[in-house]
Amino acid sequence: MKKVHFSEWGIESPKYWGILAILGVFVAIAGAAVFYMEHEGHWVTGMTNQIVWGMPHVFAIFLIVAASGALNVASIGSVFEKKLYKPLGRLSGLLAITLLMGGLAVLVLDLGKPDRLLVAMTHYNFKSIFAWNIFLYTGFMVIVAVYLWFMMDRRMTAYYKPAGVTAFVWRIILTTGTGSIFGFLVARQGYDAAIYAPMFVIMSFAYGLAIYILVLLFVSKLDGREVGDKVLYRMKNLLGVFAASVFYFTLVLHIATLYATENHEYEAFILLNGGIYTFLFWFGWIFLGCLLPMALVYHPTIGRTRGGIIAAAVSVILGGFATVYVIVIGGQAFPMAMFPGKTIVASGFFDGVNGQPFLYSPTLAETALGIGGVALVLLLTFIAIRVLQFLPTSLADEAVDPHHAKS
Amino acid sequence: MSKSNDSGRRDFLKKAVVASSVTVAPGVILHTLQAQAEPRTTPVTDKVRWGMLIDTSKCAEGCKDCVEACNKENGLDLVDKPEGASEELWERQRPHWIRQVKLKDNMTGMLTNLVMMCQHCEHPPCVDVCPTGASFKRVDGIVMVDRHICIGCRYCMMACPYKARSFIHADVAAKLTHTPRGKGCVESCNFCVHRLDNGQTTTACQDACKHQAIVFGDLKDPESPVSKALKKYPSVQIRADLKLNTGVRYTNI
């Protein structure tokens, strides 16, 4: 194994600025959307007093979950001492920070009072997992930044591993906190399950790695860096394991929920007759998010092609969005069971009359905000890799594989 | 330095002192006046717990008196549909503090009418989840929102088992002094807290109900009408399984 060198992203200026400009347009559109929503109020969104969290939350939660997962690649190198992963650590830490920034930006800009962010920073109710998350998220950025510094600064090598362990433990707590946002909601049948916390952790592994693979292949392709099969196959196999784990957790969640009779109607809503939510569950969450990527990465021929691996990563991401949509929106669309044994036949304010789910159709503005969050992630990432040495000059097999000489 | 320059500086300082006095003084005076003013009310005490009993057998079908009275009392009727908003969507977005619900028993087919609002739980999930503490419970049992520190995250609305809360989706042109409201905050029934804090002992919905389906009062006072009624008739809490010890109880469900 040769010594690993790092360098800035060296694509030609016009291409670089062109990419930034395209992403900048999406960010600007999102900015305009925020201005519009905050100026007019949330009536211009599809969100209502029944579906209180909408498209921005789907994007924000996906990005925040993916952020902690993106750090995994670095953790495997530093915490679990896998040499092959060490050169991948810098980009992993960077993506963890930028994904979190993008997700938080979307979340904060959707608040009814985003101008009161300072209030959220000065008034805390520590029984709220949201209040804890404020510390978990900001702490995560600081810890990963320090971790990156120790990773990149030769003088700090001695502290590199403790920083890596701290970041790893922190990220597990962070995603547990994000999953607990739903796990702790006792009122709604779709939530109120402790399994949401570990399931979010495993979801983060899958989404974070899928995004990492795609970003790595994209930036390497553009400035001609080699990404060897050894590194890529290792990551795609891991992606398959993560997709399978999400599948397992999904099975346990639904089987456990189905066991209780009180939940049969909710389960029927998600699994059988919930319209868009049923479709997104089976086609998005299960097929795109779990089964297809597993089939692709473990296929003896397709799994060894770049196209197959890219398709698997894209599939995990699309499936991930569907998963978060089903959890966030589907969980709210199913009417709350306030009167067991009775049917609400009339209501002065939308109580799910005759068991009808609540309607939600996202508007352009709120969707643009979410997409802007994704663009912001990429924008920040591309700027960072352009100015600092995040990318290994080569990830070719002979450069990264400790056993290459022997084989 | 020349003499003329010195006098220029003195003039400037004088003007600055006068200008700042003129600017700051009213604030100081106002502040002093405010500090000297008599407290409007005595502090809220936990010797009282406000609560309500709703007799569903008296709640009449098609009657909207309590809803209309609440809307008027709390200025909800002043919240107008924004220009250009779809009627259908706005109906789902406008704020509601109290609503009628009609239930049908799945087995017997028995119909029940009742009103739902904030249940003023002893252990309110909305207060648990609020990141800033804007959603809070007073010592007298009233659960309400501090609109100064609500950031509009809507986590309380996710957590409320009764769908009792509303988010203000648009600018509010006209509002009542005792019920201020602003776009981007969450709110819900507060048992007409402005009345109670001024010595009154009834809510608008109770006053409006000509069928006497709503009894309101102090749950800690054994002589209050609500305590007597609760002692006399069997009553239930909605979602009693959550053990929230609600301040609103129902009979004949």
XYZ file of C-alpha atoms in Angstrom:
660
model
C 0.000 0.000 0.000
C 1.365 3.343 -1.008
C 1.176 6.445 1.115
C -2.104 8.218 0.494
C -1.968 11.780 -0.779
C -4.811 14.227 -0.861
C -5.495 17.117 -3.182
C -8.090 19.744 -3.986
C -10.806 19.085 -6.537
C -9.032 19.961 -9.730
C -11.715 20.291 -12.383
C -11.449 23.182 -14.823
C -12.767 26.509 -13.602
C -15.660 26.901 -16.070
C -16.970 23.470 -15.153
C -16.580 24.176 -11.451
C -18.290 27.529 -11.581
C -20.951 26.102 -13.869
C -21.792 23.422 -11.310
C -21.873 25.997 -8.531
C -24.112 28.239 -10.620
C -26.598 25.439 -11.292
C -26.715 24.522 -7.613
C -26.872 28.203 -6.716
C -29.998 28.592 -8.820
C -31.726 25.840 -6.831
C -30.617 27.406 -3.562
C -31.854 30.809 -4.753
C -35.228 29.337 -5.744
C -35.453 27.805 -2.274
C -34.600 31.188 -0.773
C -37.381 32.810 -2.753
C -39.747 30.042 -1.672
C -38.846 30.660 1.974
C -39.434 34.366 1.581
C -42.802 33.672 -0.035
C -43.866 31.170 2.642
C -42.754 33.315 5.540
C -44.228 36.468 4.071
C -47.602 34.952 3.230
C -47.769 32.351 5.972
C -48.083 28.613 5.715
C -51.404 28.793 3.896
C -49.410 28.753 0.661
C -48.172 25.270 1.541
C -50.174 22.060 1.552
C -49.687 21.780 5.292
C -52.794 22.094 7.445
C -53.877 21.714 11.043
C -54.143 17.975 10.347
C -50.923 17.398 8.393
C -48.694 19.742 10.357
C -45.375 18.515 9.047
C -45.008 18.298 5.301
C -42.505 18.116 2.477
C -39.827 20.307 4.145
C -39.744 17.860 7.055
C -39.392 14.899 4.706
C -36.323 16.498 3.117
C -34.923 17.770 6.409
C -35.265 14.452 8.204
C -33.834 12.539 5.261
C -30.794 14.829 5.106
C -30.236 14.820 8.867
C -30.487 11.038 9.019
C -28.173 10.710 6.021
C -25.694 13.117 7.648
C -24.960 10.828 10.542
C -24.782 7.877 8.155
C -22.292 9.607 5.883
C -19.857 9.678 8.780
C -19.828 5.893 8.899
C -17.216 5.607 6.206
C -14.789 7.599 8.363
C -15.754 5.649 11.472
C -15.011 2.325 9.790
C -11.517 3.628 9.071
C -10.695 5.220 12.398
C -12.834 3.424 14.977
C -12.761 -0.033 13.420
C -9.272 0.326 11.952
C -10.104 -0.806 8.443
C -7.131 0.509 6.475
C -8.969 0.489 3.189
C -11.432 3.068 4.485
C -8.870 5.507 5.887
C -8.384 7.542 2.701
C -12.171 7.887 2.465
C -12.512 9.508 5.879
C -12.097 13.168 4.987
C -14.915 13.292 2.436
C -17.054 11.286 4.822
C -16.629 13.816 7.638
C -17.235 16.671 5.238
C -20.456 15.161 3.889
C -21.644 14.530 7.435
C -21.344 18.243 8.179
C -22.783 19.527 4.896
C -25.724 17.100 4.938
C -26.573 18.180 8.458
C -26.316 21.850 7.479
C -28.634 21.309 4.517
C -31.153 19.389 6.606
C -31.140 21.885 9.446
C -31.477 24.809 7.053
C -34.650 23.294 5.612
C -36.021 22.473 9.049
C -35.346 25.908 10.486
C -36.614 27.797 7.444
C -39.930 25.992 7.653
C -40.570 27.133 11.221
C -43.577 29.353 11.729
C -41.172 31.853 13.275
C -37.693 31.290 11.826
C -36.770 34.751 13.076
C -37.041 33.345 16.592
C -34.135 30.962 16.175
C -32.395 32.857 18.932
C -35.295 31.996 21.229
C -34.729 28.329 20.457
C -31.098 28.826 21.425
C -31.892 30.507 24.736
C -35.041 28.781 26.004
C -34.859 25.061 26.636
C -37.283 22.462 27.849
C -35.101 19.442 28.484
C -37.983 17.040 28.512
C -38.289 17.701 24.789
C -36.213 15.560 22.444
C -36.241 18.574 20.101
C -34.358 20.616 22.673
C -31.827 17.798 23.027
C -31.526 17.614 19.275
C -30.473 21.254 19.133
C -27.428 20.279 21.201
C -26.936 16.957 19.442
C -26.925 18.602 16.010
C -24.710 21.566 16.806
C -22.443 19.343 18.898
C -22.183 16.906 16.004
C -20.936 19.614 13.669
C -18.322 20.780 16.157
C -17.133 17.261 16.954
C -16.908 16.221 13.323
C -15.082 19.449 12.489
C -12.518 18.675 15.194
C -12.361 15.067 13.976
C -11.635 16.334 10.459
C -8.971 18.660 11.777
C -7.224 15.828 13.622
C -7.579 13.673 10.533
C -5.995 16.290 8.291
C -3.357 17.715 10.636
C -0.344 15.488 11.059
C 0.483 17.044 14.465
C -2.832 15.847 15.816
C -2.510 12.207 14.763
C -2.345 11.078 18.396
C -5.830 12.422 19.063
C -7.318 11.208 15.822
C -8.725 7.944 17.127
C -10.330 9.353 20.312
C -11.940 12.046 18.168
C -13.197 9.356 15.803
C -14.661 7.320 18.655
C -16.344 10.412 20.123
C -17.838 11.305 16.759
C -19.051 7.737 16.262
C -20.734 7.547 19.667
C -22.210 11.018 19.180
C -23.672 10.130 15.806
C -25.363 7.024 17.212
C -26.931 9.180 19.941
C -27.870 11.820 17.379
C -29.759 9.445 15.102
C -31.365 7.833 18.135
C -32.576 11.313 19.014
C -33.940 11.872 15.517
C -35.776 8.533 15.550
C -37.100 9.342 18.999
C -38.893 12.406 17.622
C -41.382 9.843 16.306
C -40.844 7.084 18.831
C -41.864 9.409 21.650
C -45.143 10.502 20.076
C -47.615 8.505 22.137
C -50.670 10.121 20.572
C -50.409 8.685 17.094
C -50.738 5.053 16.148
C -48.160 5.243 13.414
C -45.488 6.322 15.887
C -45.075 5.542 19.580
C -42.666 2.646 19.030
C -39.187 2.478 20.517
C -37.960 0.628 17.434
C -38.004 3.928 15.516
C -34.759 4.964 17.207
C -32.596 1.989 16.112
C -34.413 1.845 12.771
C -33.409 5.435 12.082
C -29.807 4.503 12.911
C -29.843 1.697 10.362
C -31.624 3.888 7.819
C -28.875 6.449 8.293
C -26.227 3.826 7.517
C -27.903 3.060 4.192
C -28.749 6.616 3.081
C -25.420 8.078 4.170
C -23.411 5.436 2.378
C -25.500 5.691 -0.799
C -24.929 9.447 -0.919
C -21.234 8.976 -0.169
C -20.801 6.503 -3.032
C -22.564 8.779 -5.508
C -20.689 11.926 -4.490
C -17.347 10.106 -4.510
C -17.916 8.637 -7.967
C -19.190 11.957 -9.336
C -16.338 14.151 -8.111
C -13.722 11.543 -8.991
C -15.088 11.069 -12.484
C -15.022 14.812 -13.126
C -11.363 15.364 -12.364
C -10.149 11.972 -13.458
C -9.364 10.395 -10.107
C -9.371 6.686 -10.111
C -11.743 4.833 -7.791
C -10.615 1.220 -7.742
C -12.892 -1.782 -7.649
C -11.593 -2.882 -4.257
C -12.885 0.234 -2.508
C -16.068 0.368 -4.496
C -16.961 -3.310 -4.089
C -16.351 -3.101 -0.379
C -18.731 -0.154 -0.115
C -21.408 -1.625 -2.370
C -21.415 -4.870 -0.394
C -21.853 -2.836 2.746
C -24.701 -0.941 1.083
C -26.381 -4.270 0.433
C -26.023 -5.237 4.097
C -27.521 -1.902 5.166
C -30.442 -2.207 2.739
C -31.081 -5.690 4.114
C -30.942 -4.329 7.666
C -33.513 -1.651 6.861
C -35.693 -4.438 5.452
C -35.294 -6.444 8.647
C -36.200 -3.494 10.884
C -39.210 -2.734 8.686
C -40.388 -6.315 9.053
C -40.014 -6.243 12.828
C -41.760 -2.854 13.087
C -44.792 -4.011 11.150
C -45.030 -7.502 12.600
C -44.791 -6.131 16.129
C -47.380 -3.462 15.363
C -49.694 -5.932 13.630
C -49.735 -8.157 16.680
C -51.914 -5.695 18.590
C -55.512 -5.622 17.353
C -55.799 -1.906 18.068
C -53.275 -1.266 15.296
C -54.892 -3.351 12.572
C -56.598 -0.389 10.953
C -53.402 1.626 10.866
C -51.467 -1.304 9.418
C -54.172 -1.857 6.817
C -53.850 1.819 5.921
C -50.105 1.604 5.321
C -49.956 -1.915 3.866
C -53.215 -2.307 1.957
C -55.582 0.559 1.363
C -53.756 3.818 2.048
C -53.474 4.930 -1.591
C -50.278 6.923 -2.092
C -48.866 5.763 1.257
C -49.400 2.093 0.444
C -47.813 2.616 -2.957
C -44.840 4.458 -1.478
C -44.454 1.809 1.199
C -44.312 -1.145 -1.168
C -42.706 0.421 -4.225
C -40.554 3.038 -2.458
C -39.636 1.844 1.016
C -39.550 -1.927 0.286
C -38.741 -2.296 -3.403
C -36.532 0.721 -4.168
C -35.135 1.113 -0.685
C -34.403 -2.518 0.153
C -35.017 -5.247 -2.423
C -33.781 -3.656 -5.650
C -30.458 -2.403 -4.234
C -29.842 -5.791 -2.636
C -30.500 -7.519 -5.939
C -28.309 -5.049 -7.814
C -25.253 -5.103 -5.576
C -25.247 -8.860 -5.060
C -25.942 -9.704 -8.687
C -22.872 -11.568 -9.988
C -22.467 -9.354 -13.064
C -24.533 -6.169 -12.573
C -23.154 -5.812 -9.053
C -19.663 -5.513 -10.513
C -20.469 -2.700 -12.897
C -20.321 0.993 -12.089
C -23.795 1.441 -13.546
C -25.228 -1.270 -11.321
C -23.640 0.197 -8.214
C -24.767 3.719 -9.069
C -28.290 2.435 -9.729
C -28.294 0.677 -6.362
C -27.210 3.859 -4.549
C -29.800 5.968 -6.377
C -32.429 3.361 -5.560
C -31.538 3.471 -1.849
C -31.877 7.268 -1.865
C -35.234 7.282 -3.678
C -36.449 4.506 -1.418
C -35.197 6.518 1.545
C -37.243 9.544 0.585
C -40.294 7.302 0.196
C -39.601 5.775 3.603
C -39.392 9.124 5.332
C -42.517 10.306 3.465
C -44.502 7.283 4.618
C -43.293 7.753 8.189
C -43.774 11.525 8.408
C -46.848 12.122 6.261
C -48.455 8.676 6.391
C -48.234 8.668 10.169
C -50.146 11.948 10.311
C -52.634 11.185 7.537
C -54.127 8.294 9.471
C -56.759 9.779 11.807
C -55.987 9.546 15.505
C -57.911 6.902 17.389
C -59.658 9.084 19.957
C -62.799 6.997 20.356
C -62.107 3.263 20.225
C -65.122 1.239 19.181
C -66.778 4.251 17.600
C -66.731 5.869 14.204
C -66.670 9.624 13.793
C -69.585 10.316 11.446
C -69.420 14.111 11.473
C -66.917 16.667 12.657
C -66.677 20.409 12.801
C -62.968 20.261 12.069
C -61.746 17.234 10.122
C -61.461 14.342 12.520
C -61.191 11.642 9.930
C -64.906 11.270 9.299
C -65.746 7.605 8.637
C -62.072 6.773 9.024
C -61.048 8.846 6.016
C -57.363 9.829 6.038
C -56.337 13.477 6.032
C -55.418 14.948 2.689
C -52.076 16.439 1.868
C -50.758 17.700 -1.422
C -47.439 19.512 -1.211
C -47.140 22.792 -3.076
C -44.279 23.927 -5.262
C -42.899 26.328 -2.638
C -42.396 23.771 0.092
C -40.952 21.232 -2.341
C -38.572 23.880 -3.696
C -37.370 24.512 -0.154
C -36.571 20.826 0.268
C -34.776 20.558 -3.075
C -32.849 23.722 -2.181
C -31.620 21.929 0.926
C -30.180 19.134 -1.209
C -28.576 21.694 -3.531
C -27.075 23.481 -0.522
C -25.488 20.231 0.648
C -23.811 19.696 -2.713
C -22.847 23.356 -3.043
C -21.100 23.403 0.337
C -19.439 20.057 -0.370
C -18.091 21.132 -3.751
C -16.778 24.422 -2.400
C -15.023 22.621 0.456
C -13.356 19.998 -1.722
C -12.219 22.738 -4.087
C -10.418 24.743 -1.403
C -9.184 22.024 0.959
C -7.600 18.633 0.453
C -10.499 16.301 1.099
C -10.064 13.932 -1.835
C -7.389 11.234 -2.052
C -5.416 11.639 -5.275
C -6.131 8.048 -6.129
C -8.301 5.291 -4.793
C -6.904 2.790 -7.289
C -6.525 -0.710 -5.943
C -2.744 -0.529 -5.647
C -2.982 2.791 -3.831
C -5.405 1.777 -1.109
C -5.424 -1.981 -0.725
C -2.953 -3.165 1.935
C -2.992 -6.658 0.419
C -2.693 -5.564 -3.177
C 0.972 -6.525 -3.598
C 0.244 -10.062 -2.447
C -2.689 -10.655 -4.762
C -5.678 71.850 17.990
C -7.453 75.147 17.308
C -9.988 76.754 19.641
C -12.802 76.689 17.107
C -12.406 72.934 16.803
C -12.727 72.548 20.593
C -15.932 74.541 20.742
C -17.262 72.496 17.848
C -16.670 69.359 19.838
C -18.368 70.842 22.925
C -21.403 71.763 20.821
C -21.531 68.306 19.426
C -21.377 66.730 22.887
C -24.119 69.000 24.175
C -26.329 68.150 21.243
C -25.615 64.466 21.680
C -26.603 64.576 25.355
C -29.842 66.407 24.550
C -30.640 64.060 21.697
C -30.040 60.932 23.706
C -32.078 62.271 26.639
C -34.973 62.951 24.337
C -34.697 59.459 22.902
C -34.161 57.512 26.107
C -36.275 59.483 28.597
C -39.719 58.330 27.454
C -38.564 54.733 27.755
C -37.266 55.345 31.258
C -40.442 57.112 32.288
C -42.630 54.425 30.760
C -40.576 51.782 32.453
C -40.913 53.528 35.803
C -44.630 53.956 35.387
C -44.993 50.321 34.513
C -42.932 49.279 37.517
C -45.102 51.344 39.816
C -48.396 50.113 38.425
C -50.522 47.874 40.608
C -50.426 44.215 39.628
C -53.495 43.494 37.516
C -54.209 40.237 39.258
C -52.961 38.164 42.126
C -50.628 35.329 41.117
C -52.180 32.163 39.750
C -52.544 29.594 42.486
C -52.497 25.829 42.511
C -55.312 25.830 45.040
C -57.528 25.901 41.956
C -57.656 23.439 39.078
C -59.955 24.516 36.313
C -61.908 21.756 34.649
C -64.981 20.937 32.676
C -67.620 18.265 32.368
C -69.432 17.771 29.091
C -72.697 15.888 29.203
C -72.968 14.386 25.755
C -76.617 13.452 26.284
C -77.433 17.162 26.427
C -75.211 18.199 23.516
C -77.723 18.825 20.752
C -77.242 17.808 17.165
C -76.708 20.695 14.781
C -76.233 23.225 17.588
C -73.189 25.412 17.108
C -73.716 27.883 19.916
C -70.568 27.024 21.866
C -68.399 27.015 18.762
C -69.705 30.389 17.647
C -69.337 31.847 21.138
C -65.737 30.618 21.339
C -64.936 32.045 17.924
C -66.318 35.424 18.953
C -64.810 35.459 22.438
C -61.334 34.591 21.214
C -61.366 36.526 17.982
C -61.244 33.427 15.795
C -64.049 34.901 13.686
C -61.688 37.752 12.814
C -59.260 35.411 11.057
C -60.031 35.913 7.390
C -59.254 33.682 4.486
C -56.255 35.147 2.671
C -56.931 36.438 -0.787
C -56.295 33.739 -3.330
C -56.480 30.860 -0.877
C -58.502 27.852 -1.888
C -61.685 27.573 0.138
C -61.287 23.848 0.628
C -57.675 24.001 1.799
C -58.249 27.059 3.988
C -60.989 25.215 5.882
C -58.297 22.768 6.969
C -55.848 25.533 7.820
C -57.998 28.014 9.764
C -57.760 27.879 13.551
C -60.358 26.060 15.638
C -60.400 25.913 19.422
C -63.580 23.917 19.895
C -65.347 21.607 17.460
C -68.399 19.376 17.406
C -67.950 15.701 16.814
C -70.653 13.139 16.149
C -69.874 9.539 16.970
C -71.539 6.284 16.045
C -70.965 3.188 18.109
C -69.626 0.499 15.805
C -71.659 -2.279 17.424
C -74.873 -0.680 18.620
C -75.124 2.201 16.193
C -75.813 4.622 19.055
C -75.108 8.217 18.102
C -73.353 10.650 20.424
C -72.716 14.371 19.998
C -69.936 16.063 21.878
C -67.475 18.915 21.653
C -63.720 18.510 21.607
C -61.150 21.059 22.634
C -57.885 21.154 24.547
C -58.399 18.672 27.380
C -56.067 20.573 29.728
C -54.160 17.472 30.796
C -52.325 17.279 34.085
C -49.462 15.675 32.138
C -49.775 17.350 28.743
C -47.768 15.720 25.911
C -47.645 19.093 24.121
C -45.749 20.569 27.062
C -43.372 17.602 27.180
C -42.324 17.937 23.559
C -42.106 21.742 23.226
C -38.431 22.577 22.712
C -38.586 26.108 24.103
C -41.143 25.707 26.868
C -43.647 27.895 25.018
C -46.278 25.235 25.509
C -46.826 25.280 29.252
C -49.217 24.395 32.016
C -50.200 26.947 34.604
C -50.446 25.883 38.222
C -54.206 26.212 37.968
C -54.254 23.499 35.312
C -54.673 25.632 32.195
C -52.516 24.459 29.297
C -51.627 27.252 26.915
C -48.973 28.688 24.605
C -46.611 31.535 25.404
C -46.751 33.303 22.062
C -43.551 35.170 22.773
C -41.381 32.072 22.688
C -43.330 29.789 20.336
C -41.096 29.209 17.306
C -43.826 27.527 15.263
C -42.252 24.070 15.046
C -45.655 22.327 15.491
C -44.173 19.438 17.481
C -46.943 20.031 20.069
C -49.519 19.485 17.345
C -47.860 16.189 16.483
C -47.963 15.203 20.145
C -51.502 16.243 21.102
C -53.745 13.161 21.244
C -56.857 15.308 20.804
C -55.960 17.299 17.685
C -56.781 20.322 19.781
C -54.176 22.739 18.488
C -54.145 25.108 15.552
C -51.312 26.777 13.724
C -51.867 30.300 12.450
C -51.342 29.885 8.723
C -51.766 33.515 7.617
C -51.505 37.124 8.706
C -54.226 38.189 11.097
C -55.463 41.701 10.396
C -57.748 42.196 13.393
C -57.287 40.691 16.829
C -58.624 41.187 20.311
C -56.453 42.718 23.010
C -57.008 39.800 25.350
C -56.288 37.182 22.689
C -53.334 38.361 20.647
C -52.393 36.096 17.787
C -49.789 36.154 15.101
C -48.912 34.228 12.004
C -46.587 31.316 12.638
C -47.547 30.440 16.211
C -49.601 27.596 17.635
C -52.605 28.093 19.883
C -55.514 26.266 21.444
C -58.358 26.591 23.947
C -57.206 28.243 27.157
C -60.490 28.035 29.086
C -61.006 31.765 28.350
C -58.082 32.538 30.601
C -58.586 36.287 30.239
C -61.956 35.898 31.948
C -60.635 33.770 34.786
C -57.719 36.121 35.401
C -60.181 38.980 35.743
C -62.250 37.254 38.359
C -64.895 35.681 36.146
C -65.616 32.011 36.632
C -67.209 30.914 33.372
C -66.074 30.223 29.840
C -67.721 31.541 26.708
C -68.739 28.085 25.503
C -70.378 27.290 28.821
C -72.295 30.567 28.871
C -73.490 29.965 25.325
C -74.743 26.434 25.859
C -78.470 26.714 26.374
C -78.698 22.952 26.917
C -76.401 23.097 29.946
C -74.202 20.421 28.404
C -71.047 22.184 29.644
C -70.277 22.560 33.336
C -67.100 24.454 34.181
C -65.370 25.240 37.431
C -62.765 24.441 40.029
C -62.096 20.714 40.298
C -60.411 21.226 43.660
C -63.429 22.880 45.230
C -65.817 20.096 46.327
C -68.676 22.595 46.336
C -68.189 23.768 42.746
C -70.880 22.683 40.257
C -68.353 20.768 38.187
C -67.062 18.820 41.197
C -70.574 18.022 42.337
C -71.584 16.869 38.857
C -68.453 14.737 38.510
C -69.193 13.140 41.860
C -72.774 12.415 40.903
C -72.439 11.052 37.351
C -70.042 8.484 35.898
C -67.594 10.247 33.613
C -64.713 9.308 31.341
C -61.550 10.854 29.990
C -60.899 10.590 26.278
C -57.808 8.433 25.698
C -57.793 7.521 29.367
C -55.198 4.871 28.436
C -52.585 7.608 28.158
C -53.108 8.494 31.833
C -52.905 12.217 31.171
C -55.504 13.058 33.831
C -57.442 15.455 31.672
C -59.208 18.493 33.045
C -62.088 17.928 30.607
C -64.349 14.952 31.299
C -67.338 13.493 29.481
C -70.494 11.703 30.566
C -72.785 9.481 28.530
C -70.283 8.627 25.804
